[in-house]
Amino acid sequence: MFQEESSSVTSSPLQVFSMMSLSPNLGSPYPWLRELKSEERGLYLIHLLLTCANHVATGSLENANIALEQISQLASPDGDTMQRMAAYFTEALADRILKAWPGLHKALNSTRISLVSEEILVRKLFFEMFPFLKVAFVLTNQAIIEAMEGEKMVHIIDLNAAEPAQWIALIQALSARPEGPPHLRITGINQQKEVLDQLAHRLTEEAEKLDIPFQFNPIVSKLENLDIEKLRVKTGEALAISSVLQLHTLLAADDELLRKKSPLASKNLNGIQLQRALQMNQSTLGELLEKDMVNGYSPSPDSTSSSPLSSSASAKVDSFLNALWGLSPKLMVVTEQDSNHNGSTLMERLLESLYSYAALFDCLESTVSRASLERLKVEKMLFGEEIKNIIACEGAERKERHEKLDKWIQRLDLASFGNVPLSYYGMLQARRLLQGYNCDGYKMKEENGCIVICWQDRPLFSVSAWRCRK
Amino acid sequence: MPVDLDNSSTASGEASVSSSGNQNPPPKSTAKKKRNLPGMPDPDAEVIALSPKTLLATNRFVCEICNKGFQRDQNLQLHRRGHNLPWKLRQRSSKEVKKRVYVCPEPSCVHHDPSRALGDLTGIKKHFCRKHGEKKWKCDKCSKKYAVQSDWKAHSKICGTREYKCDCGTLFSRRDSFITHRAFCDALAEESARAQTQPSSQNQNQAAANPSSESDPKTQAMESSSPPAPPPAPASVSAPPPAAVQVSASTTSVISSSVLPMQSGELQENPTPILEEDPPPPPPPAPAGLNGSCSSSNSSSSNGSSSSTVFASLFASSTASASLQPPQPPAFTDVIRAMGRPERPADLAPSTSTEPISLCLSTNHGSSIFGTAGQERRQYAPAPQPAMSATALLQKAAQMGAAASNASLLRGFGIVSSSSSSAQQDNLPWGQRQVEPDNASVPAGLGLGLPIDGSSGLKELMMGTPVFGPKQTTLDFLGLGMAAGGSPNGGLSALITSIGGGLDVAAAAASFGGGDYTGKDIGRNS
């Protein structure tokens, strides 16, 4: 065993620890864990997370359980960044394990109350605490203004109309343009009627104040069930589409079906793992684990290239994009997360999301106090939920399928959209906005005419503009 | 008021006559004209309903001979003399002219009803222009527009002439709004005394331009905000608009309704109180700049102010905490402003457009959340962070994992995600900082790998973990020498591989054959 050299801090607890005979049921079996310094604790947490994920992926629930137990001693939603992250990641892993018992999972989640007001609040907090949405709005609005120069009738479709700030800013900008404001129509799509009602009220109020002919059309619908006819795009009006963090939800597809159909799935199943899984007494568990292992072991097609598997999985998004293209928009601005959280194996997704969410949690750590309730809400209700979705869900349930910018560029290009570089002026404004945040962790870089917003070096969000290419 | 149908019929009858536009005005009577009470027209007055065209016609007096139009009756009479009319026709009709009242031709107007008729033709003309007409006359000093020329003249006489200036620097042209403001100003002054120093000079001019809008809404808003906004705030720019937001938090609806019509002055004041609430140190000039810009833009256009106010209320409602020292992004405001109002380049830093205020407010607001944290941030920004950021931790773990791995792994060493090449460049140095080659100690790794085995017991797992240690030599367990190369996640993958390697070993029992780790792991984990 290699225990020489260890730093003085850890040596004693570790030595003590190694001599302990531990059973999983001890109340507080790891006293030494508490004495770890924050950095070591963080590293240890990472190690444990990876271990646990590995166990989950391979179906060794006992070990996963042990790892979860250990992590729970260290992780905490109000500790330091790594502790918080670990808390949410382990919750996601536990959720994933629990899905193997669907009845249990459903029963535990049956009494959950999700308040619309809380969701709205969390979205607002995300808008305010981070510059990402603001930068996206600034860039989107600037692109729209420039594209709509000289247009008298402007119709904007917002694929997730929730935040009035963006459109209020646009209304103000349009009212100030030299040739006078255009006749403006905004169609907002959202799953919650209350959000749309509030938005309608705010925007109509604003437009009346500025004396702009304005109309707001709400559409209460899920994006994947959107009826294009309902958008009522009229001829003669200039159409702009704004998609902020929406398109990736359309990538959710029934992976299982696809994978089973694919010949690749069966080939690379690790025989040992499969055997071990089948040895499990619970047949249902075994099947589920096999499924899990299918997820875990089929060779994930290189996430950066499109494979036949992914193309059929993205049929939904392709048909959606085609429908949008059919409306002949003058401009479409797409804001998406710029991380690859759509790998087909759990480990892939876990690794990637560890990095991405580490960056996001670091953002909060650097800008908000640890005691802030808002921070906790954002971490738990927004990031925690996203992490849970990425880690614990599969198939059509897994909606948070973030992908890298180059894949989106490919996809949009395939759907006959041509990239429009974002204007210099827009970028300048966005840059100044970021600088104004007075936190030098936020960075912005340009990539192929698109903007990528990063935290330190980790790209997090991308904004790109597109036109209809005939 | 009983103007009965008779009159109406008269009116209609008259209407047809009068629409021709030719009407003899009542003779100038030497006796004092009897004035009816306002709102109560003479019940037996003749109700005249003129068409809009007639009403606005400038040449009401038309010569019946040659149809030439005149603005004044005297001029018409003078002109008629020139026609050499026979004496009979020269005389005016001596019939006593009935008292006439006029109704507004606009059907939706309250004065359209004969019972609300106005007694004076000039009066009805002015009313019609003011209420139903286009505002063609604009004051050149301020932005007020008027439909009636006399109103415009009257306004421009006093525009900018009399100004009441409060100690806080706000200017008012009306005495009543000045007095109301001053009443609250004192209270605010105390707050501002506590507040940090205000640098903004830029705001001064803007603040100066603060027109006093409805004092009531202001009062309302003031009252609703828990601490009254210190007037110096707007001038001093200390309070970023979000502050206002904060204050309004408690009374969002009130504020939004009351603040909306208000000019920027109010907005600025609102924020200030919030700012004042905070004990934290003075905000950096940045916020001041932002504030200034916000206020400037606000004052410069009513639109802006109302929008900011709107946002203020919007943000106010959403936030719970009133902490603020947002390190304001003045630049953002500028930018956004510039975006919205390119025609006002003058306001440089303070920027011009108001529209972004919403966004800037949000920014501020956001940063306001940082306010409390901001201090912390400021506190430890200069000092080394007490806790390593999660990103740094991951990088370190990756490095440790890759430490003992071979060169191929290191090449793929992406401390950051796979596809961000630029990020990778930055991280390569990490990877290249190769660890001592003697770390390729498989047994150490196996020490860890072993316990992670489905079939083995708890103890092995436990024993594996103590190997954990910051030193690289100890951490060999993380890098099992045979780390899967080419994994895009570099070190972390190696880390996982090492862990995964243990799993594989399980089946083969605890053998210390590091080389046994084959592509199985690689295939599985990469």
Tab-separated table of C-alpha atoms in Angstrom, chain A residues 1-7 10 14 17-18 20-24 30 32 36 38-44 46-48 50-51 54-55 58 60 62-63 66-67 70 80-82 85 121 124-125 127-130 134 137-138 141-142 145 163-166 168-178 198 202 205-206 209-210 270 272-273 276 296-297 299-300 304 340 345 347-348 351-352 354-355 358-359 361-362 365-370 372 374 404 406 425 428-430 432-439 442 445 447 455 457-459, chain B residues 260 284 286 303-304 306-308 310-311 313-315 318-321 327-332 334-343 354-359 361-367 369-374 376-377 380 385-398 400 414-420 422-423 426-427 441 443-444 447-448 451-459 461-471 473-474 476-478 489 492-493 495-497 499-500 503-504 506-507 520 523-526:
chain	number	residue	atom	x	y	z
A	1	MET	CA	0.000	0.000	0.000
A	2	PHE	CA	1.266	3.386	-0.680
A	3	GLN	CA	0.914	5.420	2.336
A	4	GLU	CA	4.306	6.831	2.662
A	5	GLU	CA	4.735	10.478	2.188
A	6	SER	CA	1.138	11.438	2.570
A	7	SER	CA	0.801	14.938	3.821
A	10	THR	CA	-4.170	13.311	6.059
A	14	LEU	CA	-6.145	7.902	7.253
A	17	PHE	CA	-9.286	5.066	9.407
A	18	SER	CA	-7.562	2.210	7.772
A	20	MET	CA	-11.156	0.787	11.611
A	21	SER	CA	-13.428	-2.027	10.782
A	22	LEU	CA	-16.311	-0.445	9.228
A	23	SER	CA	-19.702	-1.614	8.425
A	24	PRO	CA	-22.043	0.277	6.260
A	30	TYR	CA	-15.887	8.295	8.876
A	32	TRP	CA	-11.621	11.354	9.645
A	36	LEU	CA	-10.091	16.777	5.551
A	38	SER	CA	-11.322	21.641	1.664
A	39	GLU	CA	-9.046	20.855	-1.219
A	40	GLU	CA	-8.502	17.301	-0.265
A	41	ARG	CA	-12.132	16.920	0.453
A	42	GLY	CA	-12.885	18.258	-2.955
A	43	LEU	CA	-10.528	15.863	-4.622
A	44	TYR	CA	-11.874	13.043	-2.605
A	46	ILE	CA	-14.441	13.860	-7.212
A	47	HIS	CA	-12.910	10.512	-6.734
A	48	LEU	CA	-15.936	9.223	-4.935
A	50	LEU	CA	-16.418	8.898	-10.287
A	51	THR	CA	-16.283	5.713	-8.350
A	54	ASN	CA	-18.749	3.711	-12.333
A	55	HIS	CA	-20.563	1.427	-9.990
A	58	THR	CA	-21.795	-1.293	-14.130
A	60	SER	CA	-22.751	-2.852	-8.733
A	62	GLU	CA	-23.669	-2.342	-3.250
A	63	ASN	CA	-20.565	-0.407	-4.014
A	66	ILE	CA	-21.157	2.642	-0.153
A	67	ALA	CA	-19.806	5.397	-2.277
A	70	GLN	CA	-19.345	8.325	1.865
A	80	ASP	CA	-18.115	24.935	-0.822
A	81	THR	CA	-18.445	24.522	-4.546
A	82	MET	CA	-17.357	20.955	-4.746
A	85	MET	CA	-21.854	19.929	-6.763
A	121	LEU	CA	-38.614	32.847	-9.696
A	124	LYS	CA	-35.659	35.101	-13.092
A	125	LEU	CA	-32.812	34.470	-10.688
A	127	PHE	CA	-31.446	35.770	-15.612
A	128	GLU	CA	-30.259	38.166	-12.999
A	129	MET	CA	-27.435	36.345	-11.352
A	130	PHE	CA	-25.638	35.425	-14.513
A	134	LYS	CA	-28.424	39.126	-20.838
A	137	PHE	CA	-30.617	39.004	-25.301
A	138	VAL	CA	-28.356	41.842	-26.247
A	141	ASN	CA	-31.911	42.060	-30.101
A	142	GLN	CA	-29.107	43.688	-31.969
A	145	ILE	CA	-32.726	45.306	-35.150
A	163	GLU	CA	-38.459	36.865	-19.649
A	164	PRO	CA	-39.956	40.217	-20.555
A	165	ALA	CA	-36.685	42.074	-20.304
A	166	GLN	CA	-35.545	40.952	-23.701
A	168	ILE	CA	-38.992	45.309	-23.566
A	169	ALA	CA	-35.480	46.225	-24.555
A	170	LEU	CA	-36.275	45.432	-28.147
A	171	ILE	CA	-39.468	47.467	-28.093
A	172	GLN	CA	-37.552	50.407	-26.776
A	173	ALA	CA	-34.856	50.025	-29.346
A	174	LEU	CA	-37.352	49.741	-32.160
A	175	SER	CA	-39.250	52.798	-31.021
A	176	ALA	CA	-36.055	54.764	-31.223
A	177	ARG	CA	-35.056	53.857	-34.692
A	178	PRO	CA	-34.831	56.709	-37.169
A	198	GLN	CA	-47.802	38.239	-17.366
A	202	ARG	CA	-45.863	43.793	-19.499
A	205	GLU	CA	-47.984	48.116	-21.420
A	206	GLU	CA	-44.554	48.994	-22.659
A	209	LYS	CA	-46.277	53.757	-23.504
A	210	LEU	CA	-44.047	54.112	-26.482
A	270	ASN	CA	-18.881	-6.541	-22.066
A	272	ILE	CA	-18.422	-10.103	-17.833
A	273	GLN	CA	-20.630	-7.258	-16.912
A	276	ARG	CA	-22.735	-10.349	-13.553
A	296	GLY	CA	-22.972	2.363	-20.504
A	297	TYR	CA	-21.171	0.154	-22.856
A	299	PRO	CA	-19.627	2.480	-28.008
A	300	SER	CA	-20.794	5.968	-27.863
A	304	THR	CA	-18.567	15.246	-32.264
A	340	ASN	CA	-21.537	18.052	-24.677
A	345	THR	CA	-22.876	6.683	-21.881
A	347	MET	CA	-19.675	8.236	-17.707
A	348	GLU	CA	-19.242	10.494	-20.674
A	351	LEU	CA	-17.443	13.811	-16.910
A	352	GLU	CA	-18.589	16.530	-19.190
A	354	LEU	CA	-18.758	17.756	-13.962
A	355	TYR	CA	-16.702	20.282	-15.831
A	358	ALA	CA	-18.155	23.105	-11.914
A	359	ALA	CA	-17.804	26.229	-13.975
A	361	PHE	CA	-21.039	26.633	-9.568
A	362	ASP	CA	-17.772	28.506	-9.554
A	365	GLU	CA	-19.198	30.996	-5.700
A	366	SER	CA	-17.318	33.948	-7.037
A	367	THR	CA	-20.228	36.267	-7.217
A	368	VAL	CA	-22.760	35.316	-4.606
A	369	SER	CA	-22.430	34.608	-0.933
A	370	ARG	CA	-22.726	31.090	0.314
A	372	SER	CA	-27.689	33.361	-0.213
A	374	GLU	CA	-31.284	32.651	-4.097
A	404	LYS	CA	-21.391	21.658	-28.593
A	406	ASP	CA	-20.147	22.827	-33.877
A	425	TYR	CA	-21.665	46.394	-32.593
A	428	LEU	CA	-19.178	45.198	-28.432
A	429	GLN	CA	-22.242	45.760	-26.352
A	430	ALA	CA	-22.198	42.238	-25.093
A	432	ARG	CA	-19.179	45.708	-22.283
A	433	LEU	CA	-22.017	44.061	-20.493
A	434	LEU	CA	-19.729	41.298	-19.373
A	435	GLN	CA	-17.092	43.700	-18.295
A	436	GLY	CA	-19.639	45.577	-16.349
A	437	TYR	CA	-20.270	42.488	-14.343
A	438	ASN	CA	-17.039	43.216	-12.636
A	439	CYS	CA	-16.122	39.610	-12.409
A	442	TYR	CA	-16.653	35.776	-17.552
A	445	LYS	CA	-14.972	34.718	-27.597
A	447	GLU	CA	-16.030	31.350	-33.068
A	455	TRP	CA	-16.303	31.041	-17.477
A	457	ASP	CA	-11.745	28.744	-20.022
A	458	ARG	CA	-14.808	26.655	-20.027
A	459	PRO	CA	-17.275	27.509	-22.788
B	260	LEU	CA	-44.488	54.278	-14.142
B	284	PRO	CA	-17.166	51.482	-6.841
B	286	ALA	CA	-18.743	51.845	-11.785
B	303	ASN	CA	-39.771	56.586	-22.064
B	304	GLY	CA	-36.605	55.532	-20.535
B	306	SER	CA	-40.799	54.629	-17.269
B	307	SER	CA	-39.168	51.619	-18.655
B	308	SER	CA	-36.533	51.574	-16.053
B	310	VAL	CA	-40.980	49.180	-14.927
B	311	PHE	CA	-37.953	47.076	-14.693
B	313	SER	CA	-40.462	47.093	-10.171
B	314	LEU	CA	-40.023	43.938	-12.073
B	315	PHE	CA	-36.761	43.188	-10.530
B	318	SER	CA	-38.396	39.104	-7.824
B	319	THR	CA	-35.712	39.768	-5.387
B	320	ALA	CA	-35.964	39.146	-1.830
B	321	SER	CA	-32.826	40.598	-0.503
B	327	PRO	CA	-20.541	46.435	-9.006
B	328	GLN	CA	-22.460	48.051	-11.678
B	329	PRO	CA	-21.638	47.607	-15.215
B	330	PRO	CA	-21.838	51.098	-16.464
B	331	ALA	CA	-20.398	49.996	-19.667
B	332	PHE	CA	-23.293	47.771	-20.194
B	334	ASP	CA	-23.815	52.571	-22.080
B	335	VAL	CA	-23.700	49.939	-24.584
B	336	ILE	CA	-27.239	49.097	-24.250
B	337	ARG	CA	-28.113	52.647	-24.346
B	338	ALA	CA	-26.095	53.228	-27.316
B	339	MET	CA	-27.854	50.390	-28.894
B	340	GLY	CA	-31.196	51.843	-28.223
B	341	ARG	CA	-30.515	55.470	-28.917
B	342	PRO	CA	-27.812	55.925	-31.344
B	343	GLU	CA	-28.900	59.445	-31.921
B	354	THR	CA	-32.989	53.783	-22.047
B	355	GLU	CA	-34.098	50.585	-23.397
B	356	PRO	CA	-31.237	48.662	-22.152
B	357	ILE	CA	-32.133	49.899	-18.829
B	358	SER	CA	-34.156	46.904	-18.515
B	359	LEU	CA	-31.211	44.795	-19.226
B	361	LEU	CA	-31.258	46.952	-14.475
B	362	SER	CA	-31.284	43.326	-14.549
B	363	THR	CA	-27.606	43.385	-14.545
B	364	ASN	CA	-27.550	45.660	-11.676
B	365	HIS	CA	-30.043	43.693	-9.986
B	366	GLY	CA	-28.104	40.644	-10.502
B	367	SER	CA	-25.065	42.216	-9.246
B	369	ILE	CA	-27.467	40.063	-5.316
B	370	PHE	CA	-23.802	39.999	-5.407
B	371	GLY	CA	-23.871	43.037	-3.321
B	372	THR	CA	-23.517	41.242	-0.136
B	373	ALA	CA	-21.479	38.654	-1.726
B	374	GLY	CA	-19.726	41.321	-3.586
B	376	GLU	CA	-17.042	39.052	0.232
B	377	ARG	CA	-15.860	38.857	-3.217
B	380	TYR	CA	-11.177	37.756	-1.020
B	385	GLN	CA	-9.292	32.121	-2.386
B	386	PRO	CA	-9.872	30.057	0.658
B	387	ALA	CA	-11.428	27.241	-1.265
B	388	MET	CA	-10.315	25.944	-4.560
B	389	SER	CA	-12.832	26.357	-7.268
B	390	ALA	CA	-14.482	23.237	-8.486
B	391	THR	CA	-12.918	23.689	-11.871
B	392	ALA	CA	-9.497	23.839	-10.348
B	393	LEU	CA	-10.213	20.769	-8.308
B	394	LEU	CA	-11.268	18.857	-11.353
B	395	GLN	CA	-8.192	19.943	-13.153
B	396	LYS	CA	-6.079	18.803	-10.315
B	397	ALA	CA	-7.803	15.489	-10.139
B	398	ALA	CA	-7.331	15.100	-13.832
B	400	MET	CA	-3.270	13.507	-10.773
B	414	GLY	CA	-7.922	17.733	-21.831
B	415	ILE	CA	-8.368	19.134	-18.468
B	416	VAL	CA	-11.301	20.878	-19.958
B	417	SER	CA	-13.832	19.259	-22.155
B	418	SER	CA	-12.909	17.493	-25.235
B	419	SER	CA	-13.862	19.729	-28.006
B	420	SER	CA	-12.766	23.067	-26.788
B	422	SER	CA	-8.672	26.627	-27.172
B	423	ALA	CA	-9.291	25.482	-23.698
B	426	ASP	CA	-4.384	26.349	-22.040
B	427	ASN	CA	-4.472	23.149	-20.220
B	441	SER	CA	3.224	2.104	-9.795
B	443	PRO	CA	0.270	-1.824	-7.370
B	444	ALA	CA	-0.637	1.470	-5.858
B	447	GLY	CA	-4.540	-0.826	-4.207
B	448	LEU	CA	-7.373	1.399	-5.081
B	451	PRO	CA	-11.443	-2.554	-3.419
B	452	ILE	CA	-13.690	-1.239	-6.028
B	453	ASP	CA	-14.950	-4.564	-6.808
B	454	GLY	CA	-18.414	-5.816	-6.635
B	455	SER	CA	-17.499	-8.968	-5.004
B	456	SER	CA	-15.011	-7.796	-2.494
B	457	GLY	CA	-15.898	-6.419	0.803
B	458	LEU	CA	-16.116	-3.078	2.311
B	459	LYS	CA	-12.748	-3.107	3.854
B	461	LEU	CA	-12.807	-0.208	-0.488
B	462	MET	CA	-11.870	1.506	2.672
B	463	MET	CA	-8.348	0.514	2.394
B	464	GLY	CA	-8.180	1.781	-1.055
B	465	THR	CA	-9.288	5.217	-0.143
B	466	PRO	CA	-6.721	6.035	2.477
B	467	VAL	CA	-4.159	5.930	-0.183
B	468	PHE	CA	-5.633	9.200	-1.206
B	469	GLY	CA	-3.193	11.944	-0.621
B	470	PRO	CA	-2.171	15.144	-2.199
B	471	LYS	CA	1.307	14.107	-3.029
B	473	THR	CA	3.608	9.641	-5.281
B	474	THR	CA	0.708	8.700	-3.172
B	476	ASP	CA	-0.503	6.797	-8.165
B	477	PHE	CA	-3.553	4.913	-7.366
B	478	LEU	CA	-5.379	7.382	-9.462
B	489	ASN	CA	-11.059	13.850	-21.028
B	492	LEU	CA	-10.189	12.403	-15.520
B	493	SER	CA	-10.667	9.541	-17.830
B	495	LEU	CA	-8.903	8.496	-13.175
B	496	ILE	CA	-12.021	6.713	-14.126
B	497	THR	CA	-10.149	4.102	-15.959
B	499	ILE	CA	-11.291	3.034	-10.973
B	500	GLY	CA	-12.856	1.020	-13.652
B	503	LEU	CA	-13.907	-3.432	-11.500
B	504	ASP	CA	-12.492	-5.479	-14.191
B	506	ALA	CA	-12.727	-8.165	-9.683
B	507	ALA	CA	-13.585	-11.013	-11.855
B	520	LYS	CA	-11.788	-3.572	-21.964
B	523	GLY	CA	-13.426	0.444	-24.646
B	524	ARG	CA	-15.696	0.932	-21.807
B	525	ASN	CA	-14.624	4.240	-20.601
B	526	SER	CA	-13.620	6.184	-23.570
